[in-house]
CSV table of C-alpha atoms in Angstrom, one decimal:
chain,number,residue,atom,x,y,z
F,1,UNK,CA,7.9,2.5,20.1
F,2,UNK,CA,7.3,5.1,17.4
F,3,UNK,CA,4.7,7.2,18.0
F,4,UNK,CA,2.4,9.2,15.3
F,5,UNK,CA,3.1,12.8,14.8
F,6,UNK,CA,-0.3,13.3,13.9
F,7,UNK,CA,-3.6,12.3,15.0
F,8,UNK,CA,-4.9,9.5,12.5
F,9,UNK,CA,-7.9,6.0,13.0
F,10,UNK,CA,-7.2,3.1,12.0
F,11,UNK,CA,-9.9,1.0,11.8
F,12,UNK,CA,-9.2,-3.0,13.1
F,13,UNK,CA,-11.7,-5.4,11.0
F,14,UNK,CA,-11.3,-9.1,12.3
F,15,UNK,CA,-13.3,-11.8,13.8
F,16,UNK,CA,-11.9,-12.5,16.5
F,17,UNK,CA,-11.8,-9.8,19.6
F,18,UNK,CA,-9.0,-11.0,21.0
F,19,UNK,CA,-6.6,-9.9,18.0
F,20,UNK,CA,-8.9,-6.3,17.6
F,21,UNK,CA,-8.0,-5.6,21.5
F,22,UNK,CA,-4.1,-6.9,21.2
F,23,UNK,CA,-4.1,-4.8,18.2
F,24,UNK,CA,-6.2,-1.6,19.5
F,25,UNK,CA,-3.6,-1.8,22.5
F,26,UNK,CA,-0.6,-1.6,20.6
F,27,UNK,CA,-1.7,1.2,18.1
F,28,UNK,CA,-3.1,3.5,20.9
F,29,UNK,CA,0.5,3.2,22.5
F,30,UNK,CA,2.0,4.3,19.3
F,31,UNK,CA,-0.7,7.5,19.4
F,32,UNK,CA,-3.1,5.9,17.2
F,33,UNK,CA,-7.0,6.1,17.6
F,34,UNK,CA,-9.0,3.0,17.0
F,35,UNK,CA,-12.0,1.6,15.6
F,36,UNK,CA,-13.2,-2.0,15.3
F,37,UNK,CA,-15.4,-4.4,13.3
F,38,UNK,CA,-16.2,-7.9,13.3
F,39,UNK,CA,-16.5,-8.9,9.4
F,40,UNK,CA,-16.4,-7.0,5.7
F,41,UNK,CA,-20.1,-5.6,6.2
F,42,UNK,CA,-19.3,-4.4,9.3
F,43,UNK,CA,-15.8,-2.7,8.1
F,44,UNK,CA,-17.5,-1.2,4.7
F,45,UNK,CA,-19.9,0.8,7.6
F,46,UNK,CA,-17.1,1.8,9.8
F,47,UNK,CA,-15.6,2.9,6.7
F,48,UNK,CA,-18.7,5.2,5.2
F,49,UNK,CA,-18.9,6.5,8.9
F,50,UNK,CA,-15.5,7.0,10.5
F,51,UNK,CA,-13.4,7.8,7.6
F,52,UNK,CA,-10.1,6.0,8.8
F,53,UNK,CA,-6.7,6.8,7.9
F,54,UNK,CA,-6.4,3.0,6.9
F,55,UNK,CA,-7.6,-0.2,7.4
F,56,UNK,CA,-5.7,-3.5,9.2
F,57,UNK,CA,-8.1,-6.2,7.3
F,58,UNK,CA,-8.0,-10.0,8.2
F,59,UNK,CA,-8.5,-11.9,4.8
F,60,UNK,CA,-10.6,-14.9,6.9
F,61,UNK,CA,-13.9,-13.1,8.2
F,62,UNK,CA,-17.5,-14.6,8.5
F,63,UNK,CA,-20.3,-12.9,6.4
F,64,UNK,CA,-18.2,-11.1,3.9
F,65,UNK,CA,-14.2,-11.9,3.8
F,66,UNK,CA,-11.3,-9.3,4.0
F,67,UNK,CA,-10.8,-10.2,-0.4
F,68,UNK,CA,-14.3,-9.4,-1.0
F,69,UNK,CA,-14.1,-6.4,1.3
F,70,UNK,CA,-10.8,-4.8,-0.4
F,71,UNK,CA,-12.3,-5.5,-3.7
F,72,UNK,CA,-15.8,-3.3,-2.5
F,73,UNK,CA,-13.0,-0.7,-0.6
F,74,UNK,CA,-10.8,-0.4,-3.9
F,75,UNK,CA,-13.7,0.1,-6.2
F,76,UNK,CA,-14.4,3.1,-4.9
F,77,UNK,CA,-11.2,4.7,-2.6
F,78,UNK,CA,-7.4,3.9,-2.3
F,79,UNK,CA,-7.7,4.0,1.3
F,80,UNK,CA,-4.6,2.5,2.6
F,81,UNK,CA,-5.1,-1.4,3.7
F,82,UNK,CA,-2.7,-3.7,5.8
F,83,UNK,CA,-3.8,-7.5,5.4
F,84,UNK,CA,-3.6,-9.9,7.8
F,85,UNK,CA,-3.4,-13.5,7.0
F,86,UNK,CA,-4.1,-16.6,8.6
F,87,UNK,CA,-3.0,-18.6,5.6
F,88,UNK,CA,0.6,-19.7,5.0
F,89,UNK,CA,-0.2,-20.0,1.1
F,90,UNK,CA,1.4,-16.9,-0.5
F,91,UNK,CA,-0.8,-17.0,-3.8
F,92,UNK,CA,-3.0,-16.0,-0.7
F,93,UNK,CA,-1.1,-13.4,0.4
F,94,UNK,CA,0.0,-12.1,-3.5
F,95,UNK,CA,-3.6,-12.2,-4.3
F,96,UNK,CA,-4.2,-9.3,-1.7
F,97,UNK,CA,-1.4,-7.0,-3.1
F,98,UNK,CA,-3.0,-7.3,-6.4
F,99,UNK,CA,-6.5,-6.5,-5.4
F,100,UNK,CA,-4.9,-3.2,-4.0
F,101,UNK,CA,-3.7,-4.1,-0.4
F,102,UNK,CA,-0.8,-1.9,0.8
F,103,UNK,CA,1.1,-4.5,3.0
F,104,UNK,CA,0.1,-7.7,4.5
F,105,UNK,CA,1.1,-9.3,8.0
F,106,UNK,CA,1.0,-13.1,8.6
F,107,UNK,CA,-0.7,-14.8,11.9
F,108,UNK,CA,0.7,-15.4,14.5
F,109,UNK,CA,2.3,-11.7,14.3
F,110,UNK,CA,4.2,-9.4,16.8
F,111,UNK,CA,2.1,-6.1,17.5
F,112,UNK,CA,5.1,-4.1,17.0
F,113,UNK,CA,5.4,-5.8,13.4
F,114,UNK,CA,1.7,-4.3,12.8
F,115,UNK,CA,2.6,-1.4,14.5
F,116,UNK,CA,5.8,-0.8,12.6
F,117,UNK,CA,3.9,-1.6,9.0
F,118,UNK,CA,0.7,0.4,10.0
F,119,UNK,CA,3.0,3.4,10.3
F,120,UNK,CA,5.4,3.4,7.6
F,121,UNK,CA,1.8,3.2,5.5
F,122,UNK,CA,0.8,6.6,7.2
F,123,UNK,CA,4.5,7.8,6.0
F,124,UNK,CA,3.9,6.9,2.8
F,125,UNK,CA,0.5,8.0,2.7
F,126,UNK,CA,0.9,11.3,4.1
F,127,UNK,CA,4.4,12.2,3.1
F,128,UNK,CA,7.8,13.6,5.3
F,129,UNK,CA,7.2,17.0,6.3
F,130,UNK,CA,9.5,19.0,4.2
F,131,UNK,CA,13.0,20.6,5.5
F,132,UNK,CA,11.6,23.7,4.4
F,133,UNK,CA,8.3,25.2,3.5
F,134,UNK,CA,8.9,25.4,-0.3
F,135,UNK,CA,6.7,22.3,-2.0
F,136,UNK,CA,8.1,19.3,-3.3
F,137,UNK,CA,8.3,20.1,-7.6
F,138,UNK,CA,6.4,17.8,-9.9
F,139,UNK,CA,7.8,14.9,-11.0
F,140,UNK,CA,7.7,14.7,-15.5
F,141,UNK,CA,9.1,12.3,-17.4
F,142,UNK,CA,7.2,12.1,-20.9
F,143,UNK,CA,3.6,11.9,-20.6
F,144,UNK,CA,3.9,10.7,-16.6
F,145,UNK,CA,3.6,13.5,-13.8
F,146,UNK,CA,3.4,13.0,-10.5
F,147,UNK,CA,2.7,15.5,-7.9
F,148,UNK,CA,4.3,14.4,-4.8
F,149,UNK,CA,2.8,16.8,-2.4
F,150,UNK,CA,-0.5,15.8,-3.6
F,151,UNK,CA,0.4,11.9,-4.0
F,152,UNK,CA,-1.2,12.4,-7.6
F,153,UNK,CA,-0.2,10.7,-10.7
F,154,UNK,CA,-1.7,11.3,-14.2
F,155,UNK,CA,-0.8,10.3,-17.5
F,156,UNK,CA,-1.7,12.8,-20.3
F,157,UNK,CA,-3.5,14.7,-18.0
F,158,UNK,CA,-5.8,12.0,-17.6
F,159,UNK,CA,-5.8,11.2,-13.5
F,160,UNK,CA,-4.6,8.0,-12.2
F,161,UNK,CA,-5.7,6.4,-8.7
F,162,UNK,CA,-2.8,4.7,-7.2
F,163,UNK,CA,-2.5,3.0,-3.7
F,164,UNK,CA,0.7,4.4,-1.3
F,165,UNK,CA,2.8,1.7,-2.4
F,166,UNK,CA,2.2,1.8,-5.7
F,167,UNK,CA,2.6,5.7,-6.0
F,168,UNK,CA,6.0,4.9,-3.7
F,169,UNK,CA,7.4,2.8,-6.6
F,170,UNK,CA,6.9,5.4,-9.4
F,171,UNK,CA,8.3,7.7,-7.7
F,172,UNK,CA,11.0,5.9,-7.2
F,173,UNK,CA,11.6,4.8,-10.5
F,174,UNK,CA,10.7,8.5,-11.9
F,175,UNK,CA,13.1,10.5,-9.6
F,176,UNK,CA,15.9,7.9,-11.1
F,177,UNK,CA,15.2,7.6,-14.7
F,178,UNK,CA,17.9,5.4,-16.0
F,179,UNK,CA,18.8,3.4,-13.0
F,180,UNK,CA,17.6,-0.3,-13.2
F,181,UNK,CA,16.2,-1.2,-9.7
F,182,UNK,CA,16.1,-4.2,-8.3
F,183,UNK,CA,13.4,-5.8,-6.6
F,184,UNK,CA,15.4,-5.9,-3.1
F,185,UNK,CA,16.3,-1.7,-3.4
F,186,UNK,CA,12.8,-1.0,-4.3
F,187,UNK,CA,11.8,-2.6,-0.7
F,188,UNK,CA,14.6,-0.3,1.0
F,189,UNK,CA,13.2,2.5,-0.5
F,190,UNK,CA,9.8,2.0,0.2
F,191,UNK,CA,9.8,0.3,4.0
F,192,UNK,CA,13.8,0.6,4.7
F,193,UNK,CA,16.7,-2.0,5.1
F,194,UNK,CA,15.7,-5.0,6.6
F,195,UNK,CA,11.8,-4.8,6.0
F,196,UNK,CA,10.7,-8.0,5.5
F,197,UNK,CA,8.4,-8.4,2.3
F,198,UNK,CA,8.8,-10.6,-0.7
F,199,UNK,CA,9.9,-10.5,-4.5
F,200,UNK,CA,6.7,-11.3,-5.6
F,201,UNK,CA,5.0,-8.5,-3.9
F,202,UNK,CA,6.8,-6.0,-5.4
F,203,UNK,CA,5.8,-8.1,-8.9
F,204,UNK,CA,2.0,-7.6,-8.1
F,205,UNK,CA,2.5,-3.9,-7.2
F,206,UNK,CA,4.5,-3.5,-10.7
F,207,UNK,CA,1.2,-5.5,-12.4
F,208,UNK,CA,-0.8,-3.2,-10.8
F,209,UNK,CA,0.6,0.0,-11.8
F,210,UNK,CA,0.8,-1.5,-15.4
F,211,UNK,CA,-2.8,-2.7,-15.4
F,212,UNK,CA,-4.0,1.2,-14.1
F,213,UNK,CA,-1.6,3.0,-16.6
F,214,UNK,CA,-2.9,0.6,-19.7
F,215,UNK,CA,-6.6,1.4,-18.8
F,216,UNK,CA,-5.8,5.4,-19.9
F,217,UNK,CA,-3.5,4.0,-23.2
F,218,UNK,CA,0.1,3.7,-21.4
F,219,UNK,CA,2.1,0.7,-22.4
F,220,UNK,CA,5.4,2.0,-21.6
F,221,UNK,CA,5.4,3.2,-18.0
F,222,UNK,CA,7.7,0.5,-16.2
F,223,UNK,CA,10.4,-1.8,-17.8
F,224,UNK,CA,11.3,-5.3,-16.8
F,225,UNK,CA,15.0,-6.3,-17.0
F,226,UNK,CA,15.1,-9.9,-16.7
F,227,UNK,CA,16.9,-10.8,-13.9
F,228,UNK,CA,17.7,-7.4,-12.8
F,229,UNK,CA,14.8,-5.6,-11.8
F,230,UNK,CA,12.7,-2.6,-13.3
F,231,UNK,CA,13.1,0.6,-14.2
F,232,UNK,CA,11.1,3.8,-15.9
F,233,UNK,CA,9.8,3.3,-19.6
F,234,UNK,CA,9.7,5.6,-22.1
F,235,UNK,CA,5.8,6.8,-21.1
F,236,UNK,CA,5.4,7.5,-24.1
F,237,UNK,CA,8.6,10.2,-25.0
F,238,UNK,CA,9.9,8.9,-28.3
């Protein structure tokens, strides 16, 4: 099993003990520390106290659910979140990704899938030590820069809070301008060959980054091609 390079909590939020335990079992063998709650009110605390690395979130929880509760999480941090679902509906599951979720894993799941998601989060989150000590140069293209050392984005100087993924999918796109991606090659480069996710999430990640660029007055950050995939816009270089 991989194991963490670096010390980091996760907090586990779900209902039923059985799953935090299973779940607290298989991360602390991958070098994880653990923290648990039982429903959303219980995970907002953990959050304001503990300051985990990221959250594994059930979406069916007593009291407060695990929608409500990464709708409360996203309003005020992008602290990375890993859904679990007990429904088979995937409007379910999409829904999630577009309220800012970083990944989602279905019930019944394998620990090692949660395992193996929870950590290419952290990789995403945190970022490859370098080959070298010399700092990863800003990304520009138009009005967009990224710093990805920092995992910053800002349009026009104006800062703009993105989740792992979605900075992962800009930076993709930004790195190769005039390349149309498809949907499939933006998965490989964000999780790796084989990773199983679908279309659709990708979709609600692309929405996502539209809806956060449009709020600071960028229309032109990601292009669709219809039945290819996307690719960088213009942001605003004419």
């Amino acid at each position: 099993m991989i194991q963490c390079p670096m010390p980091r909590t996760i907090l586990i939020a779900d209902d039923d003990p059985h799953i935090r335990q299973l779940l607290a079992f298989a991360l602390a063998k991958a070098g994880l520390d653990t923290i648990e709650a039982e429903d959303g009110e219980a995970a907002l605390a953990a959050v304001e106290s503990h300051a985990p690395d990221l959250v594994v979130l059930d979406i069916n929880m007593p009291r407060m659910d695990g929608i409500e509760t990464c709708r409360r999480l996203r309003a005020r941090s992008d602290l990375p979140i890993l859904f679990l679902s007990s429904r088979d509906d995937e409007l379910d599951r999409v829904l999630g990704i577009e309220l800012g979720a970083d990944d989602y894993v279905t019930k019944p799941f394998s620990p090692r899938e949660v395992v193996a998601r929870v950590m290419a989060i952290l990789r995403r989150t945190a970022g490859r030590p370098p080959a070298v000590a010399d700092a990863a140069p800003p990304l520009r293209h138009g009005r967009l820069h990224l710093d990805p050392d920092g995992w910053q984005a800002s349009w026009a100087d104006q800062p703009v809070p993105l989740t792992a993924t979605e900075f992962g999918i800009l930076r993709t796109l930004v790195t190769m301008p005039s390349k149309v991606f498809s949907r499939d090659a933006l998965i490989d480069r964000l999780h790796g060959p084989g990773f199983a996710i679908t279309d659709r999430t990708i979709d609600s990640h692309v929405r996502n980054l539209r809806a956060k660029f449009a709020a600071v007055g960028a229309q032109d950050v990601i292009e669709t091609r219809a039945g290819i995939g996307y690719r960088l816009g213009v942001c605003g270089a004419r």
